[in-house]
Amino acid sequence: MSTTPIPLRSDTLAAIAERGVAVPGYDRSTVTAGIVHLGVGAFHRVHQAVYTDDLLAAGETEWGICGVGVLPQDAAMAQVLRSQDHLYTVIEKGGDDVSARVVGSIVDYLLAPEDPEAVVARIADPATRIVSLTITEGGYSVNEATGSFDPTPEVLADLEPGATPSTAFGLVVAGLARRRENGAGPLTVMSCDNLPGNGDLARLAFGAFAERLDPELGQWVRSEIAFPNTMVDRIAPVTTDADRALLLEQRGIVDGWPAVCEPFTMWVIQDRFAAGRPPWENAGATLAQDVRPYELMKLGLLNSSHQALAYFGHLLGHVYADQAAGDPDIAELVRRYLDEATPAIPRAEEMDLEGFRDELLPRFSNAAIGDTVARLAAFSSDRIPQWLVPVIRTNISEGRPVRFAAAIVASWARYAEGIDENGQPIEAVDRRWDDRHAAALAQAEDPLAFVRETSMFGSLAEKPAFTEPYLAALTALRTTGARATLQQLLAR
């Protein structure tokens, strides 16, 4: 492209708009950060921040976002956003249709390892009315088997007397304690992570953390802070250098960290807030009293289908999700799984369950997104128990088969052995990889070793309705390989 590259900043927005890119038309200097968001990754930037950007454009100027990086590695994001006046580009890819818009809803960014006091002070500020979270499915320290708060060593360190907060728990609860002391009043803590009952889970975890610090504070958090449940949906792969190059080539914009997504987006929010909320329904979100059916629809259908793409896809040599979705055997596995899982999903009157289900394979097949099977396979030990296991439990309890769901679990167990079908090492990203890898290696002597972990699978290892199809698939995967396993599985 011969056009002179334009660096993304506030003073270049007019020039960027001349190139056909939508930019914030509102005066960002008048926007107040009413939302503090912990975990500013790709998903937040193409989802909640976009809905909020649309509201700011409509004049809702008290709902800007102050992003917070909790981890040391978030320093890279802090550097890029600060250099760009917290602006970034969303690249929406739908097949051959690629569009771009500049999002301005993030108006500040704090890096907790750099200045934890600034984060606590911002949460305690009366102007802050919502603290939202995308801290990953494993970030809530709740034991899957017991349903109780089970803090990690890092979270325990934040509970030590006089500790400087370094985790989401320490930072948020310190801010809440200061609000209580200063009379700033309660606010809303809103989880946007892919977890069933994510608001209820957040209430349990943050309430338990606060109680360990101070029983009265714990009671105040549980009784006064609102924790709405939410369902969130939009595919957002990791940004690559190719995405930066595409933006530069097609639009002439220099953006250090654009965010990429598919056209589809969905957000369902329980209308339970303690200090007001933005009218997100005006930007396309759904406000509901009961979010659970939507949560189970998304987690049990979309996210669990992703796991079918992830492990079988990797074992068959696919790098990208669209390649796996285009593999006829994997695509048929996904269809069979969806047929098996759909009866386990409760229905809300206004919910189009079949429509949502039927859109999934076309969404997964969007080659323009460039989503990888490695991303889909990441953090499996946090995700499978929350996404797929509930479907299995429900179907078993109601007398329905779980043949295809069990095969997906078996494909994870085979993947966790750490060597692919060509003898190459599998580089997995999972906080419990050492444990899962050891359990997978133990399958040679104990075929059920992988699923005996009750914190993940409960009592499934004792239920023949699950173990019989699971062992059939696992044995085939370990002896005849992924392709033959799929063909055998689909032949019946």
mmCIF file of N, CA and C in Angstrom, residues 270-371:
data_model
loop_
_atom_site.group_PDB
_atom_site.id
_atom_site.type_symbol
_atom_site.label_atom_id
_atom_site.label_comp_id
_atom_site.label_asym_id
_atom_site.label_seq_id
_atom_site.Cartn_x
_atom_site.Cartn_y
_atom_site.Cartn_z
ATOM 1 N N GLN A 270 -27.562 -11.090 33.516
ATOM 2 C CA GLN A 270 -28.598 -11.076 34.550
ATOM 3 C C GLN A 270 -28.754 -9.653 35.061
ATOM 4 N N ASP A 271 -29.955 -9.168 35.084
ATOM 5 C CA ASP A 271 -30.192 -7.766 35.453
ATOM 6 C C ASP A 271 -30.182 -7.625 36.975
ATOM 7 N N ARG A 272 -28.970 -7.713 37.536
ATOM 8 C CA ARG A 272 -28.776 -7.644 38.985
ATOM 9 C C ARG A 272 -27.536 -6.785 39.262
ATOM 10 N N PHE A 273 -27.758 -5.506 39.512
ATOM 11 C CA PHE A 273 -26.657 -4.556 39.696
ATOM 12 C C PHE A 273 -26.886 -3.756 40.972
ATOM 13 N N ALA A 274 -25.797 -3.400 41.628
ATOM 14 C CA ALA A 274 -25.894 -2.717 42.921
ATOM 15 C C ALA A 274 -25.801 -1.200 42.816
ATOM 16 N N ALA A 275 -25.236 -0.695 41.734
ATOM 17 C CA ALA A 275 -25.001 0.754 41.644
ATOM 18 C C ALA A 275 -25.263 1.267 40.237
ATOM 19 N N GLY A 276 -26.306 0.742 39.626
ATOM 20 C CA GLY A 276 -26.621 1.153 38.266
ATOM 21 C C GLY A 276 -25.804 0.380 37.248
ATOM 22 N N ARG A 277 -26.183 0.525 35.982
ATOM 23 C CA ARG A 277 -25.486 -0.178 34.905
ATOM 24 C C ARG A 277 -25.665 0.578 33.606
ATOM 25 N N PRO A 278 -24.797 0.329 32.639
ATOM 26 C CA PRO A 278 -25.027 0.899 31.308
ATOM 27 C C PRO A 278 -26.235 0.222 30.658
ATOM 28 N N PRO A 279 -26.921 0.896 29.761
ATOM 29 C CA PRO A 279 -28.035 0.253 29.040
ATOM 30 C C PRO A 279 -27.495 -0.605 27.893
ATOM 31 N N TRP A 280 -26.763 -1.666 28.257
ATOM 32 C CA TRP A 280 -26.131 -2.493 27.226
ATOM 33 C C TRP A 280 -27.147 -3.098 26.266
ATOM 34 N N GLU A 281 -28.408 -3.223 26.686
ATOM 35 C CA GLU A 281 -29.418 -3.750 25.773
ATOM 36 C C GLU A 281 -29.572 -2.855 24.547
ATOM 37 N N ASN A 282 -29.253 -1.564 24.686
ATOM 38 C CA ASN A 282 -29.325 -0.647 23.539
ATOM 39 C C ASN A 282 -28.208 -0.905 22.530
ATOM 40 N N ALA A 283 -27.202 -1.674 22.946
ATOM 41 C CA ALA A 283 -26.111 -2.029 22.046
ATOM 42 C C ALA A 283 -26.202 -3.483 21.590
ATOM 43 N N GLY A 284 -27.323 -4.144 21.914
ATOM 44 C CA GLY A 284 -27.539 -5.491 21.402
ATOM 45 C C GLY A 284 -27.447 -6.607 22.425
ATOM 46 N N ALA A 285 -27.097 -6.301 23.682
ATOM 47 C CA ALA A 285 -27.066 -7.338 24.716
ATOM 48 C C ALA A 285 -28.486 -7.698 25.141
ATOM 49 N N THR A 286 -28.611 -8.873 25.737
ATOM 50 C CA THR A 286 -29.892 -9.324 26.273
ATOM 51 C C THR A 286 -29.834 -9.269 27.791
ATOM 52 N N LEU A 287 -30.773 -8.561 28.411
ATOM 53 C CA LEU A 287 -30.884 -8.533 29.868
ATOM 54 C C LEU A 287 -31.948 -9.547 30.267
ATOM 55 N N ALA A 288 -31.609 -10.416 31.213
ATOM 56 C CA ALA A 288 -32.521 -11.494 31.597
ATOM 57 C C ALA A 288 -32.479 -11.695 33.102
ATOM 58 N N GLN A 289 -33.528 -12.264 33.642
ATOM 59 C CA GLN A 289 -33.530 -12.608 35.061
ATOM 60 C C GLN A 289 -32.808 -13.925 35.304
ATOM 61 N N ASP A 290 -32.864 -14.840 34.341
ATOM 62 C CA ASP A 290 -32.216 -16.144 34.478
ATOM 63 C C ASP A 290 -31.321 -16.378 33.275
ATOM 64 N N VAL A 291 -30.034 -16.388 33.510
ATOM 65 C CA VAL A 291 -29.061 -16.541 32.424
ATOM 66 C C VAL A 291 -28.680 -18.008 32.216
ATOM 67 N N ARG A 292 -29.008 -18.856 33.178
ATOM 68 C CA ARG A 292 -28.502 -20.224 33.166
ATOM 69 C C ARG A 292 -28.778 -20.968 31.863
ATOM 70 N N PRO A 293 -29.964 -20.934 31.272
ATOM 71 C CA PRO A 293 -30.160 -21.663 30.015
ATOM 72 C C PRO A 293 -29.210 -21.197 28.910
ATOM 73 N N TYR A 294 -28.975 -19.905 28.831
ATOM 74 C CA TYR A 294 -28.042 -19.378 27.819
ATOM 75 C C TYR A 294 -26.614 -19.848 28.098
ATOM 76 N N GLU A 295 -26.227 -19.833 29.377
ATOM 77 C CA GLU A 295 -24.890 -20.298 29.750
ATOM 78 C C GLU A 295 -24.683 -21.744 29.317
ATOM 79 N N LEU A 296 -25.645 -22.591 29.672
ATOM 80 C CA LEU A 296 -25.509 -24.009 29.366
ATOM 81 C C LEU A 296 -25.549 -24.253 27.868
ATOM 82 N N MET A 297 -26.320 -23.470 27.144
ATOM 83 C CA MET A 297 -26.339 -23.570 25.693
ATOM 84 C C MET A 297 -24.960 -23.293 25.114
ATOM 85 N N LYS A 298 -24.354 -22.217 25.554
ATOM 86 C CA LYS A 298 -23.064 -21.825 24.996
ATOM 87 C C LYS A 298 -21.950 -22.771 25.418
ATOM 88 N N LEU A 299 -21.881 -23.079 26.719
ATOM 89 C CA LEU A 299 -20.801 -23.922 27.223
ATOM 90 C C LEU A 299 -20.949 -25.358 26.754
ATOM 91 N N GLY A 300 -22.183 -25.856 26.781
ATOM 92 C CA GLY A 300 -22.403 -27.248 26.434
ATOM 93 C C GLY A 300 -22.382 -27.521 24.944
ATOM 94 N N LEU A 301 -22.685 -26.509 24.135
ATOM 95 C CA LEU A 301 -22.695 -26.705 22.688
ATOM 96 C C LEU A 301 -21.444 -26.124 22.041
ATOM 97 N N LEU A 302 -21.262 -24.813 22.096
ATOM 98 C CA LEU A 302 -20.119 -24.210 21.404
ATOM 99 C C LEU A 302 -18.787 -24.616 22.040
ATOM 100 N N ASN A 303 -18.616 -24.323 23.334
ATOM 101 C CA ASN A 303 -17.309 -24.562 23.943
ATOM 102 C C ASN A 303 -16.944 -26.038 23.961
ATOM 103 N N SER A 304 -17.911 -26.900 24.222
ATOM 104 C CA SER A 304 -17.608 -28.329 24.235
ATOM 105 C C SER A 304 -17.305 -28.843 22.825
ATOM 106 N N SER A 305 -17.978 -28.314 21.808
ATOM 107 C CA SER A 305 -17.654 -28.685 20.427
ATOM 108 C C SER A 305 -16.246 -28.261 20.059
ATOM 109 N N HIS A 306 -15.832 -27.107 20.580
ATOM 110 C CA HIS A 306 -14.450 -26.674 20.363
ATOM 111 C C HIS A 306 -13.464 -27.731 20.837
ATOM 112 N N GLN A 307 -13.804 -28.429 21.941
ATOM 113 C CA GLN A 307 -12.891 -29.448 22.446
ATOM 114 C C GLN A 307 -12.811 -30.628 21.481
ATOM 115 N N ALA A 308 -13.878 -30.921 20.785
ATOM 116 C CA ALA A 308 -13.827 -31.968 19.766
ATOM 117 C C ALA A 308 -12.877 -31.583 18.642
ATOM 118 N N LEU A 309 -12.917 -30.313 18.247
ATOM 119 C CA LEU A 309 -11.986 -29.835 17.226
ATOM 120 C C LEU A 309 -10.554 -29.873 17.715
ATOM 121 N N ALA A 310 -10.359 -29.560 18.993
ATOM 122 C CA ALA A 310 -9.011 -29.331 19.524
ATOM 123 C C ALA A 310 -8.154 -30.590 19.523
ATOM 124 N N TYR A 311 -8.613 -31.649 20.180
ATOM 125 C CA TYR A 311 -7.742 -32.811 20.388
ATOM 126 C C TYR A 311 -7.712 -33.725 19.175
ATOM 127 N N PHE A 312 -8.886 -34.055 18.620
ATOM 128 C CA PHE A 312 -8.865 -34.828 17.383
ATOM 129 C C PHE A 312 -8.174 -34.041 16.283
ATOM 130 N N GLY A 313 -8.424 -32.728 16.241
ATOM 131 C CA GLY A 313 -7.777 -31.898 15.229
ATOM 132 C C GLY A 313 -6.264 -31.951 15.328
ATOM 133 N N HIS A 314 -5.730 -31.808 16.542
ATOM 134 C CA HIS A 314 -4.274 -31.848 16.723
ATOM 135 C C HIS A 314 -3.723 -33.218 16.352
ATOM 136 N N LEU A 315 -4.375 -34.273 16.818
ATOM 137 C CA LEU A 315 -3.878 -35.620 16.547
ATOM 138 C C LEU A 315 -3.878 -35.936 15.056
ATOM 139 N N LEU A 316 -4.785 -35.300 14.315
ATOM 140 C CA LEU A 316 -4.839 -35.516 12.871
ATOM 141 C C LEU A 316 -3.984 -34.520 12.094
ATOM 142 N N GLY A 317 -3.246 -33.677 12.799
ATOM 143 C CA GLY A 317 -2.303 -32.787 12.136
ATOM 144 C C GLY A 317 -2.846 -31.451 11.694
ATOM 145 N N HIS A 318 -4.066 -31.095 12.114
ATOM 146 C CA HIS A 318 -4.622 -29.796 11.751
ATOM 147 C C HIS A 318 -4.053 -28.710 12.674
ATOM 148 N N VAL A 319 -3.731 -27.576 12.092
ATOM 149 C CA VAL A 319 -3.198 -26.453 12.865
ATOM 150 C C VAL A 319 -4.311 -25.462 13.208
ATOM 151 N N TYR A 320 -5.205 -25.244 12.271
ATOM 152 C CA TYR A 320 -6.238 -24.222 12.450
ATOM 153 C C TYR A 320 -7.606 -24.857 12.689
ATOM 154 N N ALA A 321 -8.416 -24.127 13.431
ATOM 155 C CA ALA A 321 -9.751 -24.627 13.779
ATOM 156 C C ALA A 321 -10.609 -24.848 12.538
ATOM 157 N N ASP A 322 -10.490 -23.961 11.557
ATOM 158 C CA ASP A 322 -11.308 -24.127 10.353
ATOM 159 C C ASP A 322 -10.908 -25.377 9.578
ATOM 160 N N GLN A 323 -9.616 -25.741 9.625
ATOM 161 C CA GLN A 323 -9.186 -26.980 8.980
ATOM 162 C C GLN A 323 -9.804 -28.188 9.667
ATOM 163 N N ALA A 324 -9.818 -28.158 11.009
ATOM 164 C CA ALA A 324 -10.422 -29.253 11.755
ATOM 165 C C ALA A 324 -11.925 -29.325 11.477
ATOM 166 N N ALA A 325 -12.584 -28.166 11.450
ATOM 167 C CA ALA A 325 -14.027 -28.139 11.189
ATOM 168 C C ALA A 325 -14.345 -28.593 9.764
ATOM 169 N N GLY A 326 -13.383 -28.429 8.848
ATOM 170 C CA GLY A 326 -13.578 -28.863 7.471
ATOM 171 C C GLY A 326 -13.227 -30.314 7.226
ATOM 172 N N ASP A 327 -12.675 -30.974 8.221
ATOM 173 C CA ASP A 327 -12.377 -32.411 8.127
ATOM 174 C C ASP A 327 -13.708 -33.154 8.243
ATOM 175 N N PRO A 328 -14.107 -33.921 7.238
ATOM 176 C CA PRO A 328 -15.448 -34.532 7.265
ATOM 177 C C PRO A 328 -15.698 -35.389 8.498
ATOM 178 N N ASP A 329 -14.694 -36.109 8.963
ATOM 179 C CA ASP A 329 -14.898 -36.977 10.128
ATOM 180 C C ASP A 329 -15.074 -36.159 11.406
ATOM 181 N N ILE A 330 -14.263 -35.123 11.577
ATOM 182 C CA ILE A 330 -14.401 -34.282 12.770
ATOM 183 C C ILE A 330 -15.719 -33.522 12.722
ATOM 184 N N ALA A 331 -16.076 -33.017 11.549
ATOM 185 C CA ALA A 331 -17.348 -32.285 11.419
ATOM 186 C C ALA A 331 -18.524 -33.186 11.792
ATOM 187 N N GLU A 332 -18.467 -34.440 11.360
ATOM 188 C CA GLU A 332 -19.560 -35.354 11.699
ATOM 189 C C GLU A 332 -19.558 -35.673 13.194
ATOM 190 N N LEU A 333 -18.371 -35.779 13.804
ATOM 191 C CA LEU A 333 -18.299 -35.958 15.259
ATOM 192 C C LEU A 333 -18.975 -34.789 15.969
ATOM 193 N N VAL A 334 -18.697 -33.575 15.515
ATOM 194 C CA VAL A 334 -19.311 -32.396 16.124
ATOM 195 C C VAL A 334 -20.833 -32.466 15.975
ATOM 196 N N ARG A 335 -21.322 -32.821 14.793
ATOM 197 C CA ARG A 335 -22.774 -32.907 14.587
ATOM 198 C C ARG A 335 -23.389 -33.951 15.521
ATOM 199 N N ARG A 336 -22.743 -35.110 15.624
ATOM 200 C CA ARG A 336 -23.289 -36.170 16.479
ATOM 201 C C ARG A 336 -23.252 -35.733 17.951
ATOM 202 N N TYR A 337 -22.156 -35.071 18.331
ATOM 203 C CA TYR A 337 -22.088 -34.584 19.714
ATOM 204 C C TYR A 337 -23.200 -33.566 19.981
ATOM 205 N N LEU A 338 -23.424 -32.650 19.063
ATOM 206 C CA LEU A 338 -24.453 -31.631 19.250
ATOM 207 C C LEU A 338 -25.837 -32.263 19.373
ATOM 208 N N ASP A 339 -26.107 -33.279 18.573
ATOM 209 C CA ASP A 339 -27.382 -33.976 18.695
ATOM 210 C C ASP A 339 -27.500 -34.641 20.061
ATOM 211 N N GLU A 340 -26.391 -35.183 20.551
ATOM 212 C CA GLU A 340 -26.371 -35.858 21.853
ATOM 213 C C GLU A 340 -26.528 -34.871 22.999
ATOM 214 N N ALA A 341 -25.904 -33.693 22.857
ATOM 215 C CA ALA A 341 -25.858 -32.725 23.954
ATOM 216 C C ALA A 341 -27.110 -31.863 24.045
ATOM 217 N N THR A 342 -27.766 -31.602 22.916
ATOM 218 C CA THR A 342 -28.889 -30.652 22.913
ATOM 219 C C THR A 342 -29.974 -30.991 23.940
ATOM 220 N N PRO A 343 -30.355 -32.258 24.133
ATOM 221 C CA PRO A 343 -31.390 -32.540 25.137
ATOM 222 C C PRO A 343 -30.981 -32.195 26.570
ATOM 223 N N ALA A 344 -29.684 -32.040 26.811
ATOM 224 C CA ALA A 344 -29.217 -31.712 28.163
ATOM 225 C C ALA A 344 -29.303 -30.224 28.463
ATOM 226 N N ILE A 345 -29.656 -29.414 27.474
ATOM 227 C CA ILE A 345 -29.681 -27.962 27.643
ATOM 228 C C ILE A 345 -31.099 -27.504 27.959
ATOM 229 N N PRO A 346 -31.319 -26.850 29.104
ATOM 230 C CA PRO A 346 -32.654 -26.307 29.393
ATOM 231 C C PRO A 346 -32.965 -25.153 28.445
ATOM 232 N N ARG A 347 -34.229 -24.898 28.242
ATOM 233 C CA ARG A 347 -34.634 -23.883 27.273
ATOM 234 C C ARG A 347 -35.313 -22.709 27.964
ATOM 235 N N ALA A 348 -34.890 -21.518 27.570
ATOM 236 C CA ALA A 348 -35.650 -20.319 27.911
ATOM 237 C C ALA A 348 -36.636 -20.071 26.766
ATOM 238 N N GLU A 349 -37.757 -19.473 27.082
ATOM 239 C CA GLU A 349 -38.828 -19.321 26.101
ATOM 240 C C GLU A 349 -38.366 -18.595 24.840
ATOM 241 N N GLU A 350 -37.520 -17.567 25.020
ATOM 242 C CA GLU A 350 -37.121 -16.751 23.879
ATOM 243 C C GLU A 350 -35.823 -17.231 23.231
ATOM 244 N N MET A 351 -35.285 -18.368 23.688
ATOM 245 C CA MET A 351 -33.969 -18.832 23.230
ATOM 246 C C MET A 351 -34.106 -19.731 22.002
ATOM 247 N N ASP A 352 -33.347 -19.429 20.957
ATOM 248 C CA ASP A 352 -33.361 -20.230 19.730
ATOM 249 C C ASP A 352 -32.234 -21.252 19.816
ATOM 250 N N LEU A 353 -32.467 -22.330 20.530
ATOM 251 C CA LEU A 353 -31.429 -23.323 20.777
ATOM 252 C C LEU A 353 -30.975 -23.983 19.483
ATOM 253 N N GLU A 354 -31.930 -24.400 18.649
ATOM 254 C CA GLU A 354 -31.558 -25.075 17.405
ATOM 255 C C GLU A 354 -30.838 -24.119 16.448
ATOM 256 N N GLY A 355 -31.282 -22.861 16.413
ATOM 257 C CA GLY A 355 -30.607 -21.886 15.554
ATOM 258 C C GLY A 355 -29.165 -21.658 15.980
ATOM 259 N N PHE A 356 -28.955 -21.530 17.273
ATOM 260 C CA PHE A 356 -27.602 -21.367 17.801
ATOM 261 C C PHE A 356 -26.752 -22.580 17.439
ATOM 262 N N ARG A 357 -27.303 -23.770 17.661
ATOM 263 C CA ARG A 357 -26.563 -25.014 17.374
ATOM 264 C C ARG A 357 -26.196 -25.106 15.894
ATOM 265 N N ASP A 358 -27.128 -24.783 15.014
ATOM 266 C CA ASP A 358 -26.897 -24.961 13.587
ATOM 267 C C ASP A 358 -25.902 -23.957 13.017
ATOM 268 N N GLU A 359 -25.663 -22.870 13.728
ATOM 269 C CA GLU A 359 -24.672 -21.885 13.277
ATOM 270 C C GLU A 359 -23.237 -22.269 13.640
ATOM 271 N N LEU A 360 -23.062 -23.261 14.502
ATOM 272 C CA LEU A 360 -21.733 -23.490 15.070
ATOM 273 C C LEU A 360 -20.706 -23.953 14.040
ATOM 274 N N LEU A 361 -21.006 -24.986 13.282
ATOM 275 C CA LEU A 361 -20.011 -25.457 12.318
ATOM 276 C C LEU A 361 -19.662 -24.397 11.282
ATOM 277 N N PRO A 362 -20.637 -23.636 10.743
ATOM 278 C CA PRO A 362 -20.245 -22.531 9.858
ATOM 279 C C PRO A 362 -19.342 -21.511 10.549
ATOM 280 N N ARG A 363 -19.591 -21.221 11.815
ATOM 281 C CA ARG A 363 -18.724 -20.295 12.538
ATOM 282 C C ARG A 363 -17.324 -20.878 12.695
ATOM 283 N N PHE A 364 -17.247 -22.161 13.052
ATOM 284 C CA PHE A 364 -15.946 -22.802 13.230
ATOM 285 C C PHE A 364 -15.170 -22.862 11.917
ATOM 286 N N SER A 365 -15.890 -22.865 10.790
ATOM 287 C CA SER A 365 -15.257 -23.020 9.473
ATOM 288 C C SER A 365 -14.771 -21.713 8.881
ATOM 289 N N ASN A 366 -14.863 -20.629 9.609
ATOM 290 C CA ASN A 366 -14.445 -19.309 9.129
ATOM 291 C C ASN A 366 -12.921 -19.244 9.065
ATOM 292 N N ALA A 367 -12.382 -19.488 7.875
ATOM 293 C CA ALA A 367 -10.921 -19.543 7.716
ATOM 294 C C ALA A 367 -10.267 -18.192 7.944
ATOM 295 N N ALA A 368 -11.004 -17.111 7.734
ATOM 296 C CA ALA A 368 -10.412 -15.775 7.886
ATOM 297 C C ALA A 368 -9.986 -15.490 9.312
ATOM 298 N N ILE A 369 -10.638 -16.137 10.291
ATOM 299 C CA ILE A 369 -10.322 -15.883 11.691
ATOM 300 C C ILE A 369 -8.919 -16.351 12.053
ATOM 301 N N GLY A 370 -8.500 -17.487 11.494
ATOM 302 C CA GLY A 370 -7.169 -18.002 11.805
ATOM 303 C C GLY A 370 -7.045 -18.534 13.218
ATOM 304 N N ASP A 371 -8.154 -19.002 13.787
ATOM 305 C CA ASP A 371 -8.111 -19.574 15.130
ATOM 306 C C ASP A 371 -7.362 -20.904 15.081
#
